[in-house]
Amino acid sequence: MRRKVIAGNWKMNMLPNEAIDYIQAFEPLVKEADAEVVLCVPYTDLFYCLMNAQGTNIKIGAQNMNFKETGAYTGEISGSMLKSIGVEYVIIGHSERRQYYNETDESVNSKLKAAFANSLKPIVCVGETLEEREAGKTEERITSQTRLALNGLTPEQAKETIIAYEPIWAIGTGKTATSEDANNSIKAIREEVRKLYGEEVANEIIIQYGGSVKSSNAKELFSTSDIDGGLVGGASLKPDEFAKIVNWDKE
Ligand code: PGA
């Protein structure tokens, strides 16, 4: 039985004082959660969040990292830097980074390897554009992104990877994939993992859905056979709304 992982992605929001207030309000609401609870926060909030989440069930993640360890890469943050302050998770290859910062399937793969080299848990994002969807290319796109992201990983690493299926047309738009659609896409990703790594890895790998997840649709999405939780943007910015999503099974 796979445990759900429900991760908030604050994107470029929240100053440290807001982040501290958030964690203080959020922590009592989610302390009985069945799901693994993760907050992926801006670099400047990481330390404050780690301090304030200490001793709680809230795990802290970054939203990006560089694949190099050290060197002349002005403005970049490495996996070892994240690890050194106690970060556990890192989002890799979010569609906004693929779209605005030229991340490719190859750089995503290098970052994934660097995350494992630093014992970080990666949440790798895949997802089709509206154009690809309308052209009937959803499955082709997401299985190829999955294959290229996992390229060269050991079965053990593949099993520890979290994949977030995020159809680009559903991110921040209020349009959610139907639970049936999202579940089918996630089944296709799981099937690809099965082809690459076999039954055990496919059965254990966590595959989330992301794209306009809210408290009003979380239950429908998360009760399907293959959706193992969510990566939540806008609705993770309010502690009580995000807590309802995390506690989707407790209503
Ligand atoms: P959204 O974002 O929930 O605001 O659609 C999801 C994401 O981009 O991870």
PDB file of N, CA, C and O and ligand atoms in Angstrom, residues 7-9 11 91 94-96 125 164 166 170-175 210-214 231-236, ligand 1:
ATOM      1  N   ALA A   7       2.270  17.594  -1.152  1.00  0.00           N
ATOM      2  CA  ALA A   7       3.305  18.627  -1.068  1.00  0.00           C
ATOM      3  C   ALA A   7       2.754  19.961  -1.534  1.00  0.00           C
ATOM      4  O   ALA A   7       2.078  20.045  -2.557  1.00  0.00           O
ATOM      5  N   GLY A   8       3.041  20.989  -0.770  1.00  0.00           N
ATOM      6  CA  GLY A   8       2.703  22.351  -1.183  1.00  0.00           C
ATOM      7  C   GLY A   8       3.876  22.933  -1.958  1.00  0.00           C
ATOM      8  O   GLY A   8       5.031  22.662  -1.630  1.00  0.00           O
ATOM      9  N   ASN A   9       3.568  23.689  -2.970  1.00  0.00           N
ATOM     10  CA  ASN A   9       4.592  24.391  -3.742  1.00  0.00           C
ATOM     11  C   ASN A   9       4.248  25.871  -3.665  1.00  0.00           C
ATOM     12  O   ASN A   9       3.337  26.328  -4.338  1.00  0.00           O
ATOM     13  N   LYS A  11       5.895  28.313  -4.676  1.00  0.00           N
ATOM     14  CA  LYS A  11       6.431  29.106  -5.801  1.00  0.00           C
ATOM     15  C   LYS A  11       7.109  30.368  -5.245  1.00  0.00           C
ATOM     16  O   LYS A  11       7.676  30.308  -4.158  1.00  0.00           O
ATOM     17  N   ILE A  91      11.854  19.828  -5.551  1.00  0.00           N
ATOM     18  CA  ILE A  91      11.098  19.714  -6.805  1.00  0.00           C
ATOM     19  C   ILE A  91      12.092  19.850  -7.956  1.00  0.00           C
ATOM     20  O   ILE A  91      12.970  20.715  -7.928  1.00  0.00           O
ATOM     21  N   HIS A  94       9.924  21.430 -12.649  1.00  0.00           N
ATOM     22  CA  HIS A  94       8.550  21.963 -12.697  1.00  0.00           C
ATOM     23  C   HIS A  94       8.330  22.610 -14.064  1.00  0.00           C
ATOM     24  O   HIS A  94       9.253  23.183 -14.641  1.00  0.00           O
ATOM     25  N   SER A  95       7.092  22.544 -14.554  1.00  0.00           N
ATOM     26  CA  SER A  95       6.847  23.061 -15.915  1.00  0.00           C
ATOM     27  C   SER A  95       7.182  24.542 -16.029  1.00  0.00           C
ATOM     28  O   SER A  95       7.578  25.008 -17.104  1.00  0.00           O
ATOM     29  N   GLU A  96       7.059  25.301 -14.920  1.00  0.00           N
ATOM     30  CA  GLU A  96       7.425  26.720 -15.003  1.00  0.00           C
ATOM     31  C   GLU A  96       8.920  26.873 -15.226  1.00  0.00           C
ATOM     32  O   GLU A  96       9.356  27.797 -15.917  1.00  0.00           O
ATOM     33  N   CYS A 125       8.569  16.691 -12.017  1.00  0.00           N
ATOM     34  CA  CYS A 125       7.308  17.032 -12.666  1.00  0.00           C
ATOM     35  C   CYS A 125       7.314  16.665 -14.151  1.00  0.00           C
ATOM     36  O   CYS A 125       8.294  16.910 -14.858  1.00  0.00           O
ATOM     37  N   ALA A 164       5.449  13.865 -10.194  1.00  0.00           N
ATOM     38  CA  ALA A 164       4.217  14.663 -10.123  1.00  0.00           C
ATOM     39  C   ALA A 164       3.704  14.839 -11.548  1.00  0.00           C
ATOM     40  O   ALA A 164       4.382  15.454 -12.380  1.00  0.00           O
ATOM     41  N   GLU A 166       1.608  16.766 -13.808  1.00  0.00           N
ATOM     42  CA  GLU A 166       0.958  18.072 -13.782  1.00  0.00           C
ATOM     43  C   GLU A 166       0.662  18.528 -15.208  1.00  0.00           C
ATOM     44  O   GLU A 166       1.549  19.077 -15.884  1.00  0.00           O
ATOM     45  N   ALA A 170      -3.571  22.772 -16.624  1.00  0.00           N
ATOM     46  CA  ALA A 170      -4.348  22.754 -15.370  1.00  0.00           C
ATOM     47  C   ALA A 170      -3.657  23.523 -14.250  1.00  0.00           C
ATOM     48  O   ALA A 170      -4.223  23.694 -13.187  1.00  0.00           O
ATOM     49  N   ILE A 171      -2.420  24.003 -14.511  1.00  0.00           N
ATOM     50  CA  ILE A 171      -1.668  24.653 -13.431  1.00  0.00           C
ATOM     51  C   ILE A 171      -2.075  26.113 -13.294  1.00  0.00           C
ATOM     52  O   ILE A 171      -1.943  26.896 -14.236  1.00  0.00           O
ATOM     53  N   GLY A 172      -2.575  26.456 -12.141  1.00  0.00           N
ATOM     54  CA  GLY A 172      -2.919  27.843 -11.835  1.00  0.00           C
ATOM     55  C   GLY A 172      -4.086  28.380 -12.653  1.00  0.00           C
ATOM     56  O   GLY A 172      -4.353  29.579 -12.647  1.00  0.00           O
ATOM     57  N   THR A 173      -4.803  27.526 -13.349  1.00  0.00           N
ATOM     58  CA  THR A 173      -5.861  27.990 -14.243  1.00  0.00           C
ATOM     59  C   THR A 173      -7.253  27.754 -13.664  1.00  0.00           C
ATOM     60  O   THR A 173      -8.237  28.243 -14.207  1.00  0.00           O
ATOM     61  N   GLY A 174      -7.315  26.978 -12.576  1.00  0.00           N
ATOM     62  CA  GLY A 174      -8.621  26.622 -12.040  1.00  0.00           C
ATOM     63  C   GLY A 174      -9.205  25.412 -12.764  1.00  0.00           C
ATOM     64  O   GLY A 174     -10.198  24.843 -12.323  1.00  0.00           O
ATOM     65  N   LYS A 175      -8.600  25.016 -13.883  1.00  0.00           N
ATOM     66  CA  LYS A 175      -9.078  23.820 -14.600  1.00  0.00           C
ATOM     67  C   LYS A 175      -8.358  22.600 -14.031  1.00  0.00           C
ATOM     68  O   LYS A 175      -7.132  22.551 -14.047  1.00  0.00           O
ATOM     69  N   GLY A 210      -0.926  17.080  -9.938  1.00  0.00           N
ATOM     70  CA  GLY A 210      -0.873  18.509  -9.623  1.00  0.00           C
ATOM     71  C   GLY A 210      -1.564  19.308 -10.702  1.00  0.00           C
ATOM     72  O   GLY A 210      -1.564  18.932 -11.885  1.00  0.00           O
ATOM     73  N   GLY A 211      -2.164  20.427 -10.311  1.00  0.00           N
ATOM     74  CA  GLY A 211      -2.884  21.292 -11.256  1.00  0.00           C
ATOM     75  C   GLY A 211      -4.244  21.622 -10.683  1.00  0.00           C
ATOM     76  O   GLY A 211      -5.179  20.831 -10.802  1.00  0.00           O
ATOM     77  N   SER A 212      -4.317  22.801 -10.017  1.00  0.00           N
ATOM     78  CA  SER A 212      -5.570  23.289  -9.435  1.00  0.00           C
ATOM     79  C   SER A 212      -6.226  22.307  -8.459  1.00  0.00           C
ATOM     80  O   SER A 212      -7.442  22.186  -8.418  1.00  0.00           O
ATOM     81  N   VAL A 213      -5.383  21.638  -7.668  1.00  0.00           N
ATOM     82  CA  VAL A 213      -5.934  20.827  -6.568  1.00  0.00           C
ATOM     83  C   VAL A 213      -6.439  21.788  -5.493  1.00  0.00           C
ATOM     84  O   VAL A 213      -5.773  22.766  -5.160  1.00  0.00           O
ATOM     85  N   LYS A 214      -7.633  21.513  -4.965  1.00  0.00           N
ATOM     86  CA  LYS A 214      -8.241  22.345  -3.921  1.00  0.00           C
ATOM     87  C   LYS A 214      -8.898  21.392  -2.912  1.00  0.00           C
ATOM     88  O   LYS A 214      -9.060  20.200  -3.199  1.00  0.00           O
ATOM     89  N   LEU A 231       0.692  17.622  -5.714  1.00  0.00           N
ATOM     90  CA  LEU A 231       1.593  18.771  -5.636  1.00  0.00           C
ATOM     91  C   LEU A 231       0.689  19.984  -5.829  1.00  0.00           C
ATOM     92  O   LEU A 231       0.044  20.130  -6.863  1.00  0.00           O
ATOM     93  N   VAL A 232       0.619  20.814  -4.802  1.00  0.00           N
ATOM     94  CA  VAL A 232      -0.420  21.837  -4.720  1.00  0.00           C
ATOM     95  C   VAL A 232       0.208  23.223  -4.714  1.00  0.00           C
ATOM     96  O   VAL A 232       1.025  23.522  -3.838  1.00  0.00           O
ATOM     97  N   GLY A 233      -0.151  24.058  -5.670  1.00  0.00           N
ATOM     98  CA  GLY A 233       0.387  25.412  -5.759  1.00  0.00           C
ATOM     99  C   GLY A 233      -0.478  26.400  -4.989  1.00  0.00           C
ATOM    100  O   GLY A 233      -0.416  26.486  -3.762  1.00  0.00           O
ATOM    101  N   GLY A 234      -1.330  27.118  -5.722  1.00  0.00           N
ATOM    102  CA  GLY A 234      -2.151  28.191  -5.148  1.00  0.00           C
ATOM    103  C   GLY A 234      -2.840  27.830  -3.845  1.00  0.00           C
ATOM    104  O   GLY A 234      -2.809  28.608  -2.879  1.00  0.00           O
ATOM    105  N   ALA A 235      -3.439  26.654  -3.783  1.00  0.00           N
ATOM    106  CA  ALA A 235      -4.207  26.281  -2.589  1.00  0.00           C
ATOM    107  C   ALA A 235      -3.315  25.921  -1.407  1.00  0.00           C
ATOM    108  O   ALA A 235      -3.818  25.691  -0.304  1.00  0.00           O
ATOM    109  N   SER A 236      -1.997  25.888  -1.613  1.00  0.00           N
ATOM    110  CA  SER A 236      -1.116  25.599  -0.466  1.00  0.00           C
ATOM    111  C   SER A 236      -0.687  26.879   0.232  1.00  0.00           C
ATOM    112  O   SER A 236       0.022  26.844   1.234  1.00  0.00           O
TER     113      SER A 236
HETATM  114  P1  PGA B   1      -1.657  25.015  -8.864  1.00  0.00           P
HETATM  115  O1  PGA B   1      -0.100  24.698  -9.112  1.00  0.00           O
HETATM  116  O2  PGA B   1      -2.106  24.104  -7.757  1.00  0.00           O
HETATM  117  O3  PGA B   1      -1.687  26.471  -8.468  1.00  0.00           O
HETATM  118  O4  PGA B   1      -2.369  24.748 -10.138  1.00  0.00           O
HETATM  119  C1  PGA B   1       0.389  23.394  -9.068  1.00  0.00           C
HETATM  120  C2  PGA B   1       1.874  23.405  -9.349  1.00  0.00           C
HETATM  121  O5  PGA B   1       2.309  24.186 -10.213  1.00  0.00           O
HETATM  122  O6  PGA B   1       2.663  22.642  -8.740  1.00  0.00           O
END
